[in-house]
Amino acid sequence: MEKDPVLRLSRYNRLLKKMKSLGFHHVFSDNIADAIGISSSLVRKDFAYLQLSGIKRGGYEIEKILSKLNSILKKDINQNIVLIGCGKIGQALLEYKEFKTDGIQISAGFDTDVNKINPNIPIPIYSIDKLEKYIKENKIQIAIIATPDSAATQIMNNLINAGIKGILNFAPVDLKTTGKCHISNVNLGIEIENLFYMVNSKHITEEINSIKK
Amino acid sequence: MEKDPVLRLSRYNRLLKKMKSLGFHHVFSDNIADAIGISSSLVRKDFAYLQLSGIKRGGYEIEKILSKLNSILKKDINQNIVLIGCGKIGQALLEYKEFKTDGIQISAGFDTDVNKINPNIPIPIYSIDKLEKYIKENKIQIAIIATPDSAATQIMNNLINAGIKGILNFAPVDLKTTGKCHISNVNLGIEIENLFYMVNSKHITEEINSIKK
DNA sequence: TAGATTGTTAATCGATTAACAATC
DNA sequence: TAGATTGTTAATCGATTAACAATC
């Protein structure tokens, strides 16, 4: 079921933070496995890979795992990210509370629309002309693109030029990873297409099976 | 390399549309494999699964493949979907124009907040009490959850009870697929964490290696 | 016919899980 | 001690590829 090992690390992180806040100090691989829906073997294997050791019968020390995960996920650095495109989706992201919980901070938004530009709000919105300079001066590594698709490719090039290392793209274009920059495309239309496919693939399978008989 | 079979289908679709526009009528599994970067066996296996047959030595008829792919990827999509949770993200989704381009239509929103409920707008927003009835009456198959995480699990159960077959979940909880329902989790925090990890993973590998030595 | 390509079975690969000895 | 949990090896599973007989 789970395909991406990195996503699993984030899930461990999230779960263990919750457990810590509930007062737990130790955890068994079995507990984690249950909560995340994988096998305990995999949890132990992941921890072994990260050079985290537990105590037989005593489990793993939550604090130790969290500090390892944090150093890996670079949360301790608490780096800022920027948002390009402050339309409906961009606005929703600016106000997305869960980011704070995760220690993620959008430090500035950028847009071409003068009506949206406003440097005097908690998360300032600047003209897109200032994007490259801002990224360089603040050594931003990660950016979110929430522009229309027509603008996305140009923006991506600007971001890469400015030194951005990772992009989360909501524009409905498949931006392609270059060696210099990781790009994660979140294409809502395709996600829903996928669901329709999944939902209807059962019928297809049944069809095929009935034909085979 | 390629993990998602559905994604492969849309790649076939894209490639073959281009070939068709260039005047081609037939294509070999080997050509497609080359262009997409997979093995010809996999192409043939995919086509076999879709009950598309070719001609030994003559290849596959592009038109036949395209019409099959279109029926799989597009036709089912003219169904309506519903949205639960009309906060910032929900609102952004309601107004997301790209959905229309893809033939996806949100027919109603649902919320607990009486201030948001309004049946007299283009996409009506109803009280969440009416959710199950609406789904059953309109035979809705797909739903989007954009509620806070605290509500998401309960909503999921209601949706499954009402007969929903696929859920796109934006709440920052990992909802788990049951046999009856496909769930696709879009967790923005985790996506960004993932990027930080990718950006920094080179250093980590080096770290681990240096420790091992 | 000789050559090329499909359709399908067997082999491979990587990721996950099961199993269990070590040991707290 | 008896019981429980880790750490690790072997088994399994699913997805992809290689190989090749069938056949156009």
CSV table of C-alpha atoms (C1' of nucleotides) in Angstrom, one decimal:
chain,number,residue,atom,x,y,z
A,1,MET,CA,0.0,0.0,0.0
A,2,GLU,CA,2.6,2.5,1.0
A,3,LYS,CA,5.0,3.3,-1.8
A,4,ASP,CA,7.1,6.2,-0.8
A,5,PRO,CA,9.6,5.6,2.1
A,6,VAL,CA,10.0,9.3,2.7
A,7,LEU,CA,6.3,9.9,3.2
A,8,ARG,CA,6.5,7.1,5.8
A,9,LEU,CA,9.1,9.1,7.8
A,10,SER,CA,6.7,12.1,7.9
A,11,ARG,CA,4.0,9.8,9.1
A,12,TYR,CA,6.2,8.5,11.9
A,13,ASN,CA,7.0,12.0,12.8
A,14,ARG,CA,3.4,13.1,12.9
A,15,LEU,CA,2.3,10.1,14.9
A,16,LEU,CA,5.1,10.3,17.5
A,17,LYS,CA,4.6,14.0,18.0
A,18,LYS,CA,1.0,13.3,18.9
A,19,MET,CA,2.0,10.4,21.2
A,20,LYS,CA,4.6,12.6,22.9
A,21,SER,CA,2.0,15.3,23.5
A,22,LEU,CA,-0.2,12.7,25.2
A,23,GLY,CA,2.6,12.0,27.6
A,24,PHE,CA,4.1,8.8,26.1
A,25,HIS,CA,7.9,8.3,26.3
A,26,HIS,CA,8.3,4.9,24.6
A,27,VAL,CA,6.6,3.1,21.7
A,28,PHE,CA,6.7,-0.4,20.2
A,29,SER,CA,7.1,-1.0,16.6
A,30,ASP,CA,3.8,-2.8,16.7
A,31,ASN,CA,2.0,0.3,17.9
A,32,ILE,CA,3.3,2.4,15.1
A,33,ALA,CA,2.6,-0.3,12.6
A,34,ASP,CA,-1.0,-0.5,13.7
A,35,ALA,CA,-1.5,3.2,13.6
A,36,ILE,CA,0.0,3.7,10.2
A,37,GLY,CA,-1.2,0.5,8.6
A,38,ILE,CA,2.0,-1.2,7.8
A,39,SER,CA,3.9,-4.2,9.3
A,40,SER,CA,6.0,-3.9,12.4
A,41,SER,CA,8.9,-5.4,10.5
A,42,LEU,CA,8.9,-2.5,8.2
A,43,VAL,CA,8.9,0.0,11.1
A,44,ARG,CA,11.9,-1.8,12.6
A,45,LYS,CA,13.6,-2.0,9.3
A,46,ASP,CA,13.2,1.8,8.7
A,47,PHE,CA,14.5,2.5,12.2
A,48,ALA,CA,17.4,0.2,11.7
A,49,TYR,CA,18.2,2.1,8.4
A,50,LEU,CA,18.1,5.4,10.3
A,51,GLN,CA,20.4,3.8,12.9
A,52,LEU,CA,17.8,4.1,15.6
A,53,SER,CA,17.9,1.2,18.0
A,54,GLY,CA,15.3,0.2,20.5
A,55,ILE,CA,15.4,-2.0,23.6
A,56,LYS,CA,14.1,-5.5,23.3
A,57,ARG,CA,10.9,-5.5,25.3
A,58,GLY,CA,11.2,-1.8,26.1
A,59,GLY,CA,10.5,-0.5,22.7
A,60,TYR,CA,11.9,2.7,21.2
A,61,GLU,CA,12.4,6.1,22.9
A,62,ILE,CA,10.1,8.5,21.2
A,63,GLU,CA,12.3,11.5,21.9
A,64,LYS,CA,15.2,9.8,20.2
A,65,ILE,CA,13.2,9.0,17.1
A,66,LEU,CA,11.7,12.4,16.9
A,67,SER,CA,15.1,14.2,17.0
A,68,LYS,CA,16.5,11.9,14.3
A,69,LEU,CA,13.4,12.4,12.1
A,70,ASN,CA,13.6,16.2,12.7
A,71,SER,CA,17.2,16.3,11.7
A,72,ILE,CA,16.4,14.3,8.6
A,73,LEU,CA,13.3,16.3,7.7
A,74,LYS,CA,15.2,19.5,8.5
A,75,LYS,CA,12.4,20.8,10.6
A,76,ASP,CA,14.8,22.2,13.2
A,77,ILE,CA,16.0,24.6,10.6
A,78,ASN,CA,12.5,26.0,10.3
A,79,GLN,CA,13.1,27.3,6.9
A,80,ASN,CA,10.7,29.7,5.2
A,81,ILE,CA,9.0,29.0,2.0
A,82,VAL,CA,7.3,31.3,-0.6
A,83,LEU,CA,4.1,31.2,-2.5
A,84,ILE,CA,3.6,32.4,-6.0
A,85,GLY,CA,0.1,33.1,-7.1
A,86,CYS,CA,-2.3,34.5,-4.5
A,87,GLY,CA,-5.6,33.6,-6.1
A,88,LYS,CA,-8.2,31.4,-4.4
A,89,ILE,CA,-6.0,28.4,-3.9
A,90,GLY,CA,-3.0,30.6,-2.9
A,91,GLN,CA,-5.0,32.4,-0.4
A,92,ALA,CA,-6.3,29.2,1.1
A,93,LEU,CA,-2.7,28.0,1.4
A,94,LEU,CA,-1.6,31.3,3.1
A,95,GLU,CA,-4.2,30.7,5.7
A,96,TYR,CA,-3.7,26.9,6.0
A,97,LYS,CA,-3.3,26.4,9.7
A,98,GLU,CA,-1.9,22.9,9.5
A,99,PHE,CA,1.3,24.3,8.1
A,100,LYS,CA,2.1,26.0,11.4
A,101,THR,CA,1.5,22.7,13.3
A,102,ASP,CA,4.1,21.1,11.0
A,103,GLY,CA,6.5,24.0,11.5
A,104,ILE,CA,6.2,25.1,7.9
A,105,GLN,CA,6.1,28.9,7.4
A,106,ILE,CA,5.2,30.8,4.3
A,107,SER,CA,7.1,34.0,4.6
A,108,ALA,CA,5.8,35.8,1.6
A,109,GLY,CA,3.4,35.6,-1.3
A,110,PHE,CA,3.9,37.0,-4.8
A,111,ASP,CA,1.4,38.0,-7.5
A,112,THR,CA,1.1,40.0,-10.7
A,113,ASP,CA,-2.2,41.5,-9.6
A,114,VAL,CA,-1.6,45.0,-8.1
A,115,ASN,CA,-4.8,44.6,-6.1
A,116,LYS,CA,-3.4,41.7,-4.3
A,117,ILE,CA,0.0,43.2,-3.5
A,118,ASN,CA,0.2,44.4,0.1
A,119,PRO,CA,3.5,44.4,2.0
A,120,ASN,CA,1.8,45.4,5.3
A,121,ILE,CA,0.0,42.2,6.3
A,122,PRO,CA,1.3,39.4,8.4
A,123,ILE,CA,2.3,37.4,5.4
A,124,PRO,CA,3.2,40.2,2.9
A,125,ILE,CA,2.3,39.9,-0.8
A,126,TYR,CA,4.8,41.4,-3.2
A,127,SER,CA,5.0,42.1,-6.8
A,128,ILE,CA,6.3,39.1,-8.7
A,129,ASP,CA,9.2,41.4,-9.9
A,130,LYS,CA,10.7,41.0,-6.5
A,131,LEU,CA,10.6,37.3,-6.5
A,132,GLU,CA,14.2,36.4,-7.5
A,133,LYS,CA,15.7,39.0,-5.3
A,134,TYR,CA,13.7,37.9,-2.3
A,135,ILE,CA,14.6,34.3,-2.8
A,136,LYS,CA,18.3,35.1,-3.0
A,137,GLU,CA,18.4,37.4,-0.1
A,138,ASN,CA,16.5,35.1,2.2
A,139,LYS,CA,18.0,31.9,0.9
A,140,ILE,CA,14.6,30.3,0.3
A,141,GLN,CA,14.8,26.7,-0.8
A,142,ILE,CA,11.2,25.7,-1.3
A,143,ALA,CA,8.4,27.4,-3.3
A,144,ILE,CA,4.7,26.7,-3.9
A,145,ILE,CA,3.3,27.5,-7.4
A,146,ALA,CA,-0.4,28.3,-7.3
A,147,THR,CA,-0.7,30.3,-10.5
A,148,PRO,CA,-2.7,29.5,-13.6
A,149,ASP,CA,-1.1,26.9,-15.8
A,150,SER,CA,-0.2,29.5,-18.4
A,151,ALA,CA,2.3,31.2,-16.0
A,152,ALA,CA,3.6,28.1,-14.3
A,153,THR,CA,6.5,27.1,-16.6
A,154,GLN,CA,7.9,30.7,-16.7
A,155,ILE,CA,7.7,30.9,-12.9
A,156,MET,CA,9.4,27.6,-12.6
A,157,ASN,CA,12.3,28.8,-14.7
A,158,ASN,CA,12.6,32.0,-12.6
A,159,LEU,CA,12.5,30.0,-9.4
A,160,ILE,CA,15.2,27.7,-10.6
A,161,ASN,CA,17.3,30.6,-11.7
A,162,ALA,CA,17.0,32.2,-8.3
A,163,GLY,CA,18.2,29.0,-6.7
A,164,ILE,CA,15.1,27.3,-5.5
A,165,LYS,CA,15.6,23.6,-4.7
A,166,GLY,CA,12.1,22.3,-4.4
A,167,ILE,CA,8.7,23.2,-5.9
A,168,LEU,CA,5.2,22.1,-4.9
A,169,ASN,CA,3.1,22.8,-8.0
A,170,PHE,CA,-0.6,23.2,-8.0
A,171,ALA,CA,-0.9,24.5,-11.5
A,172,PRO,CA,-2.5,21.9,-13.8
A,173,VAL,CA,0.7,21.4,-15.9
A,174,ASP,CA,3.2,18.6,-15.4
A,175,LEU,CA,6.3,20.5,-14.5
A,176,LYS,CA,9.3,18.3,-15.0
A,177,THR,CA,12.1,17.9,-12.5
A,178,THR,CA,15.5,19.1,-13.6
A,179,GLY,CA,18.7,17.9,-11.9
A,180,LYS,CA,18.8,21.1,-9.9
A,181,CYS,CA,15.3,21.1,-8.5
A,182,HIS,CA,12.7,18.6,-7.2
A,183,ILE,CA,9.2,19.2,-8.3
A,184,SER,CA,6.1,17.7,-6.8
A,185,ASN,CA,3.0,18.1,-8.9
A,186,VAL,CA,-0.4,18.1,-7.2
A,187,ASN,CA,-2.8,17.9,-10.0
A,188,LEU,CA,-6.3,18.0,-8.6
A,189,GLY,CA,-8.0,17.2,-11.9
A,190,ILE,CA,-5.8,14.1,-12.4
A,191,GLU,CA,-6.4,13.0,-8.8
A,192,ILE,CA,-10.1,13.0,-9.4
A,193,GLU,CA,-9.7,11.3,-12.8
A,194,ASN,CA,-7.7,8.6,-11.0
A,195,LEU,CA,-10.5,8.1,-8.5
A,196,PHE,CA,-13.1,7.7,-11.3
A,197,TYR,CA,-10.8,5.2,-12.9
A,198,MET,CA,-10.3,3.3,-9.7
A,199,VAL,CA,-14.0,3.3,-8.9
A,200,ASN,CA,-14.8,2.0,-12.4
A,201,SER,CA,-11.9,-0.4,-12.8
A,202,LYS,CA,-13.7,-2.9,-10.7
A,203,HIS,CA,-16.4,-3.1,-13.3
A,204,ILE,CA,-13.7,-3.5,-16.0
A,205,THR,CA,-12.1,-6.3,-14.0
A,206,GLU,CA,-15.4,-8.0,-13.6
A,207,GLU,CA,-16.2,-7.6,-17.2
A,208,ILE,CA,-12.9,-9.2,-18.2
A,209,ASN,CA,-13.3,-12.0,-15.8
A,210,SER,CA,-16.8,-12.7,-17.0
A,211,ILE,CA,-15.5,-12.8,-20.6
A,212,LYS,CA,-12.7,-15.2,-19.6
A,213,LYS,CA,-15.2,-17.7,-18.1
B,1,MET,CA,10.4,3.4,-12.5
B,2,GLU,CA,6.8,4.0,-13.2
B,3,LYS,CA,4.6,3.3,-10.3
B,4,ASP,CA,1.1,4.4,-11.2
B,5,PRO,CA,-0.6,2.4,-13.9
B,6,VAL,CA,-3.2,5.1,-14.4
B,7,LEU,CA,-0.5,7.7,-15.1
B,8,ARG,CA,0.8,5.4,-17.8
B,9,LEU,CA,-2.6,5.4,-19.5
B,10,SER,CA,-2.6,9.1,-19.7
B,11,ARG,CA,0.9,9.0,-21.1
B,12,TYR,CA,-0.1,6.6,-23.8
B,13,ASN,CA,-3.0,8.9,-24.5
B,14,ARG,CA,-0.9,12.0,-24.9
B,15,LEU,CA,1.7,10.2,-27.0
B,16,LEU,CA,-0.8,8.6,-29.4
B,17,LYS,CA,-2.7,11.8,-29.8
B,18,LYS,CA,0.5,13.4,-31.0
B,19,MET,CA,1.3,10.5,-33.3
B,20,LYS,CA,-2.2,10.6,-34.8
B,21,SER,CA,-1.9,14.3,-35.5
B,22,LEU,CA,1.4,13.6,-37.3
B,23,GLY,CA,-0.5,11.2,-39.6
B,24,PHE,CA,0.3,7.8,-38.1
B,25,HIS,CA,-2.3,5.1,-38.1
B,26,HIS,CA,-0.4,2.3,-36.5
B,27,VAL,CA,2.2,1.9,-33.8
B,28,PHE,CA,4.3,-0.9,-32.4
B,29,SER,CA,4.6,-1.6,-28.7
B,30,ASP,CA,8.3,-1.0,-29.1
B,31,ASN,CA,7.8,2.6,-30.3
B,32,ILE,CA,5.6,3.4,-27.4
B,33,ALA,CA,8.0,1.8,-24.9
B,34,ASP,CA,10.9,3.8,-26.3
B,35,ALA,CA,9.0,7.1,-26.1
B,36,ILE,CA,7.8,6.6,-22.6
B,37,GLY,CA,10.8,4.8,-21.2
B,38,ILE,CA,9.3,1.4,-20.2
B,39,SER,CA,9.6,-2.0,-21.7
B,40,SER,CA,7.6,-3.1,-24.7
B,41,SER,CA,6.3,-6.1,-22.7
B,42,LEU,CA,4.6,-3.7,-20.3
B,43,VAL,CA,2.9,-1.9,-23.1
B,44,ARG,CA,1.6,-5.1,-24.5
B,45,LYS,CA,0.5,-6.3,-21.1
B,46,ASP,CA,-1.3,-3.0,-20.5
B,47,PHE,CA,-3.1,-3.3,-23.8
B,48,ALA,CA,-4.0,-6.9,-23.2
B,49,TYR,CA,-5.5,-5.9,-19.9
B,50,LEU,CA,-7.6,-3.2,-21.7
B,51,GLN,CA,-8.6,-5.9,-24.2
B,52,LEU,CA,-6.8,-4.1,-27.0
B,53,SER,CA,-5.3,-6.5,-29.5
B,54,GLY,CA,-2.8,-5.7,-32.2
B,55,ILE,CA,-1.7,-7.6,-35.2
B,56,LYS,CA,1.5,-9.5,-35.2
B,57,ARG,CA,3.9,-7.7,-37.4
B,58,GLY,CA,1.3,-4.9,-38.0
B,59,GLY,CA,1.2,-3.3,-34.6
B,60,TYR,CA,-1.7,-1.6,-32.9
B,61,GLU,CA,-4.3,0.7,-34.5
B,62,ILE,CA,-3.8,4.1,-32.9
B,63,GLU,CA,-7.4,5.1,-33.3
B,64,LYS,CA,-8.6,2.0,-31.5
B,65,ILE,CA,-6.3,2.5,-28.6
B,66,LEU,CA,-7.3,6.2,-28.3
B,67,SER,CA,-11.0,5.5,-28.2
B,68,LYS,CA,-10.5,2.9,-25.5
B,69,LEU,CA,-8.3,5.2,-23.4
B,70,ASN,CA,-10.7,8.1,-23.8
B,71,SER,CA,-13.6,6.0,-22.7
B,72,ILE,CA,-11.6,4.9,-19.6
B,73,LEU,CA,-10.1,8.3,-18.7
B,74,LYS,CA,-12.9,10.7,-19.7
B,75,LYS,CA,-16.4,9.4,-20.1
B,76,ASP,CA,-17.1,8.4,-16.6
B,77,ILE,CA,-16.0,11.8,-15.5
B,78,ASN,CA,-19.2,13.5,-16.5
B,79,GLN,CA,-20.6,12.6,-13.2
B,80,ASN,CA,-21.1,15.0,-10.4
B,81,ILE,CA,-19.1,15.0,-7.2
B,82,VAL,CA,-19.7,16.6,-3.8
B,83,LEU,CA,-17.6,18.6,-1.5
B,84,ILE,CA,-17.7,18.4,2.3
B,85,GLY,CA,-16.2,21.3,4.2
B,86,CYS,CA,-16.5,24.8,2.7
B,87,GLY,CA,-13.8,26.6,4.5
B,88,LYS,CA,-10.9,28.3,2.7
B,89,ILE,CA,-9.7,25.3,0.8
B,90,GLY,CA,-13.2,24.1,0.1
B,91,GLN,CA,-14.2,27.5,-1.4
B,92,ALA,CA,-11.1,27.5,-3.5
B,93,LEU,CA,-12.0,24.0,-4.9
B,94,LEU,CA,-15.6,25.1,-5.6
B,95,GLU,CA,-14.2,27.9,-7.8
B,96,TYR,CA,-11.4,25.9,-9.3
B,97,LYS,CA,-11.8,26.5,-13.0
B,98,GLU,CA,-9.6,23.6,-14.1
B,99,PHE,CA,-12.2,21.1,-13.0
B,100,LYS,CA,-14.6,22.4,-15.7
B,101,THR,CA,-11.9,21.9,-18.4
B,102,ASP,CA,-11.5,18.3,-17.2
B,103,GLY,CA,-15.3,17.8,-17.3
B,104,ILE,CA,-15.4,17.5,-13.5
B,105,GLN,CA,-18.4,19.1,-11.8
B,106,ILE,CA,-19.0,19.7,-8.1
B,107,SER,CA,-22.7,19.7,-7.8
B,108,ALA,CA,-23.1,20.6,-4.1
B,109,GLY,CA,-21.1,21.6,-1.0
B,110,PHE,CA,-21.9,20.6,2.6
B,111,ASP,CA,-20.9,22.3,5.8
B,112,THR,CA,-21.9,22.5,9.5
B,113,ASP,CA,-21.6,26.3,9.6
B,114,VAL,CA,-25.0,27.8,9.2
B,115,ASN,CA,-23.4,31.0,7.8
B,116,LYS,CA,-22.0,29.1,4.9
B,117,ILE,CA,-25.2,27.2,4.1
B,118,ASN,CA,-27.0,28.7,1.0
B,119,PRO,CA,-29.0,26.6,-1.4
B,120,ASN,CA,-29.6,29.5,-3.7
B,121,ILE,CA,-26.2,29.9,-5.3
B,122,PRO,CA,-24.9,28.2,-8.5
B,123,ILE,CA,-23.2,25.5,-6.5
B,124,PRO,CA,-25.6,25.2,-3.5
B,125,ILE,CA,-24.2,24.6,0.0
B,126,TYR,CA,-26.4,22.4,2.2
B,127,SER,CA,-26.3,21.4,5.9
B,128,ILE,CA,-24.2,18.4,6.4
B,129,ASP,CA,-27.4,16.6,7.7
B,130,LYS,CA,-28.5,16.3,4.1
B,131,LEU,CA,-25.3,14.7,2.9
B,132,GLU,CA,-26.3,11.0,3.0
B,133,LYS,CA,-29.7,11.7,1.4
B,134,TYR,CA,-28.2,13.8,-1.3
B,135,ILE,CA,-25.6,11.2,-2.2
B,136,LYS,CA,-28.2,8.4,-2.4
B,137,GLU,CA,-30.7,10.4,-4.4
B,138,ASN,CA,-28.1,11.7,-6.9
B,139,LYS,CA,-26.1,8.5,-7.0
B,140,ILE,CA,-22.9,10.4,-6.3
B,141,GLN,CA,-19.8,8.3,-6.5
B,142,ILE,CA,-16.9,10.6,-5.6
B,143,ALA,CA,-16.5,13.1,-2.8
B,144,ILE,CA,-13.9,15.6,-1.7
B,145,ILE,CA,-13.2,16.1,2.0
B,146,ALA,CA,-11.9,19.5,2.9
B,147,THR,CA,-12.9,19.6,6.6
B,148,PRO,CA,-10.6,20.0,9.6
B,149,ASP,CA,-8.9,16.8,10.6
B,150,SER,CA,-11.1,16.3,13.6
B,151,ALA,CA,-14.2,15.9,11.5
B,152,ALA,CA,-12.7,13.9,8.6
B,153,THR,CA,-13.0,10.3,9.9
B,154,GLN,CA,-16.6,10.7,10.9
B,155,ILE,CA,-17.4,12.2,7.5
B,156,MET,CA,-15.6,9.4,5.8
B,157,ASN,CA,-17.8,6.9,7.6
B,158,ASN,CA,-20.9,8.7,6.6
B,159,LEU,CA,-19.8,8.9,3.0
B,160,ILE,CA,-19.1,5.2,2.9
B,161,ASN,CA,-22.4,4.4,4.5
B,162,ALA,CA,-24.1,6.5,1.9
B,163,GLY,CA,-22.4,4.5,-0.9
B,164,ILE,CA,-19.5,6.8,-2.0
B,165,LYS,CA,-16.9,4.9,-3.9
B,166,GLY,CA,-14.0,7.3,-4.0
B,167,ILE,CA,-12.8,10.1,-1.7
B,168,LEU,CA,-10.2,12.8,-2.3
B,169,ASN,CA,-9.1,13.9,1.2
B,170,PHE,CA,-7.5,17.2,2.0
B,171,ALA,CA,-7.8,16.9,5.7
B,172,PRO,CA,-4.4,16.3,7.4
B,173,VAL,CA,-5.3,12.8,8.6
B,174,ASP,CA,-4.5,9.6,6.8
B,175,LEU,CA,-7.8,8.2,6.0
B,176,LYS,CA,-7.5,4.5,5.2
B,177,THR,CA,-9.0,2.7,2.2
B,178,THR,CA,-11.7,0.1,3.0
B,179,GLY,CA,-12.6,-2.5,0.5
B,180,LYS,CA,-15.7,-0.5,-0.5
B,181,CYS,CA,-14.0,2.9,-1.1
B,182,HIS,CA,-10.9,4.2,-2.7
B,183,ILE,CA,-9.3,7.1,-0.8
B,184,SER,CA,-6.7,9.4,-2.1
B,185,ASN,CA,-5.0,11.5,0.6
B,186,VAL,CA,-3.5,14.9,-0.4
B,187,ASN,CA,-1.6,16.0,2.6
B,188,LEU,CA,0.0,19.4,1.9
B,189,GLY,CA,2.2,19.4,5.0
B,190,ILE,CA,3.6,16.0,4.1
B,191,GLU,CA,4.2,17.1,0.6
B,192,ILE,CA,6.3,20.0,1.7
B,193,GLU,CA,8.2,18.0,4.3
B,194,ASN,CA,8.9,15.6,1.5
B,195,LEU,CA,10.4,18.3,-0.5
B,196,PHE,CA,12.6,19.4,2.3
B,197,TYR,CA,13.8,15.8,2.7
B,198,MET,CA,14.5,15.5,-1.1
B,199,VAL,CA,16.4,18.7,-1.1
B,200,ASN,CA,18.5,17.7,1.8
B,201,SER,CA,18.7,13.9,1.2
B,202,LYS,CA,22.1,14.1,-0.5
B,203,HIS,CA,23.6,15.3,2.8
B,204,ILE,CA,21.9,12.6,4.8
B,205,THR,CA,23.2,9.8,2.6
B,206,GLU,CA,26.7,11.2,3.0
B,207,GLU,CA,26.2,11.4,6.7
B,208,ILE,CA,25.1,7.9,7.1
B,209,ASN,CA,27.9,6.6,4.9
B,210,SER,CA,30.5,8.6,6.8
B,211,ILE,CA,29.2,7.1,10.1
B,212,LYS,CA,29.3,3.6,8.7
B,213,LYS,CA,32.9,3.9,7.7
C,1,DT,C1',9.9,-18.2,-47.1
C,2,DA,C1',12.3,-15.1,-43.9
C,3,DG,C1',11.7,-11.6,-40.8
C,4,DA,C1',9.1,-9.0,-37.4
C,5,DT,C1',5.9,-8.3,-33.8
C,6,DT,C1',2.3,-9.9,-30.8
C,7,DG,C1',0.6,-12.3,-26.7
C,8,DT,C1',2.0,-14.9,-22.8
C,9,DT,C1',4.8,-17.4,-19.7
C,10,DA,C1',8.8,-17.5,-16.8
C,11,DA,C1',12.4,-14.8,-14.6
C,12,DT,C1',13.8,-10.9,-12.1
C,13,DC,C1',13.7,-7.1,-9.1
C,14,DG,C1',12.5,-4.3,-5.2
C,15,DA,C1',9.6,-3.5,-1.5
C,16,DT,C1',7.1,-5.5,2.2
C,17,DT,C1',6.0,-9.1,5.5
C,18,DA,C1',6.5,-13.3,8.2
C,19,DA,C1',9.2,-15.8,11.2
C,20,DC,C1',12.2,-16.5,14.7
C,21,DA,C1',16.6,-16.4,17.4
C,22,DA,C1',18.5,-13.2,20.6
C,23,DT,C1',17.7,-10.9,24.7
C,24,DC,C1',15.7,-7.6,27.9
D,1,DT,C1',11.9,-17.6,35.0
D,2,DA,C1',8.3,-16.6,31.5
D,3,DG,C1',6.8,-13.4,28.4
D,4,DA,C1',7.5,-9.8,25.1
D,5,DT,C1',9.9,-7.2,21.7
D,6,DT,C1',13.8,-6.1,18.9
D,7,DG,C1',16.8,-7.0,15.0
D,8,DT,C1',17.5,-9.7,11.0
D,9,DT,C1',17.1,-13.4,7.8
D,10,DA,C1',14.1,-15.9,4.7
D,11,DA,C1',9.6,-15.9,2.3
D,12,DT,C1',6.2,-13.5,-0.1
D,13,DC,C1',4.1,-10.4,-3.1
D,14,DG,C1',3.3,-7.4,-6.9
D,15,DA,C1',5.1,-5.0,-10.7
D,16,DT,C1',8.2,-5.1,-14.5
D,17,DT,C1',11.1,-7.2,-17.8
D,18,DA,C1',13.1,-11.0,-20.6
D,19,DA,C1',12.3,-14.6,-23.5
D,20,DC,C1',10.1,-17.0,-26.9
D,21,DA,C1',6.5,-19.6,-29.4
D,22,DA,C1',2.8,-18.4,-32.3
D,23,DT,C1',1.8,-16.2,-36.4
D,24,DC,C1',1.1,-12.4,-39.7
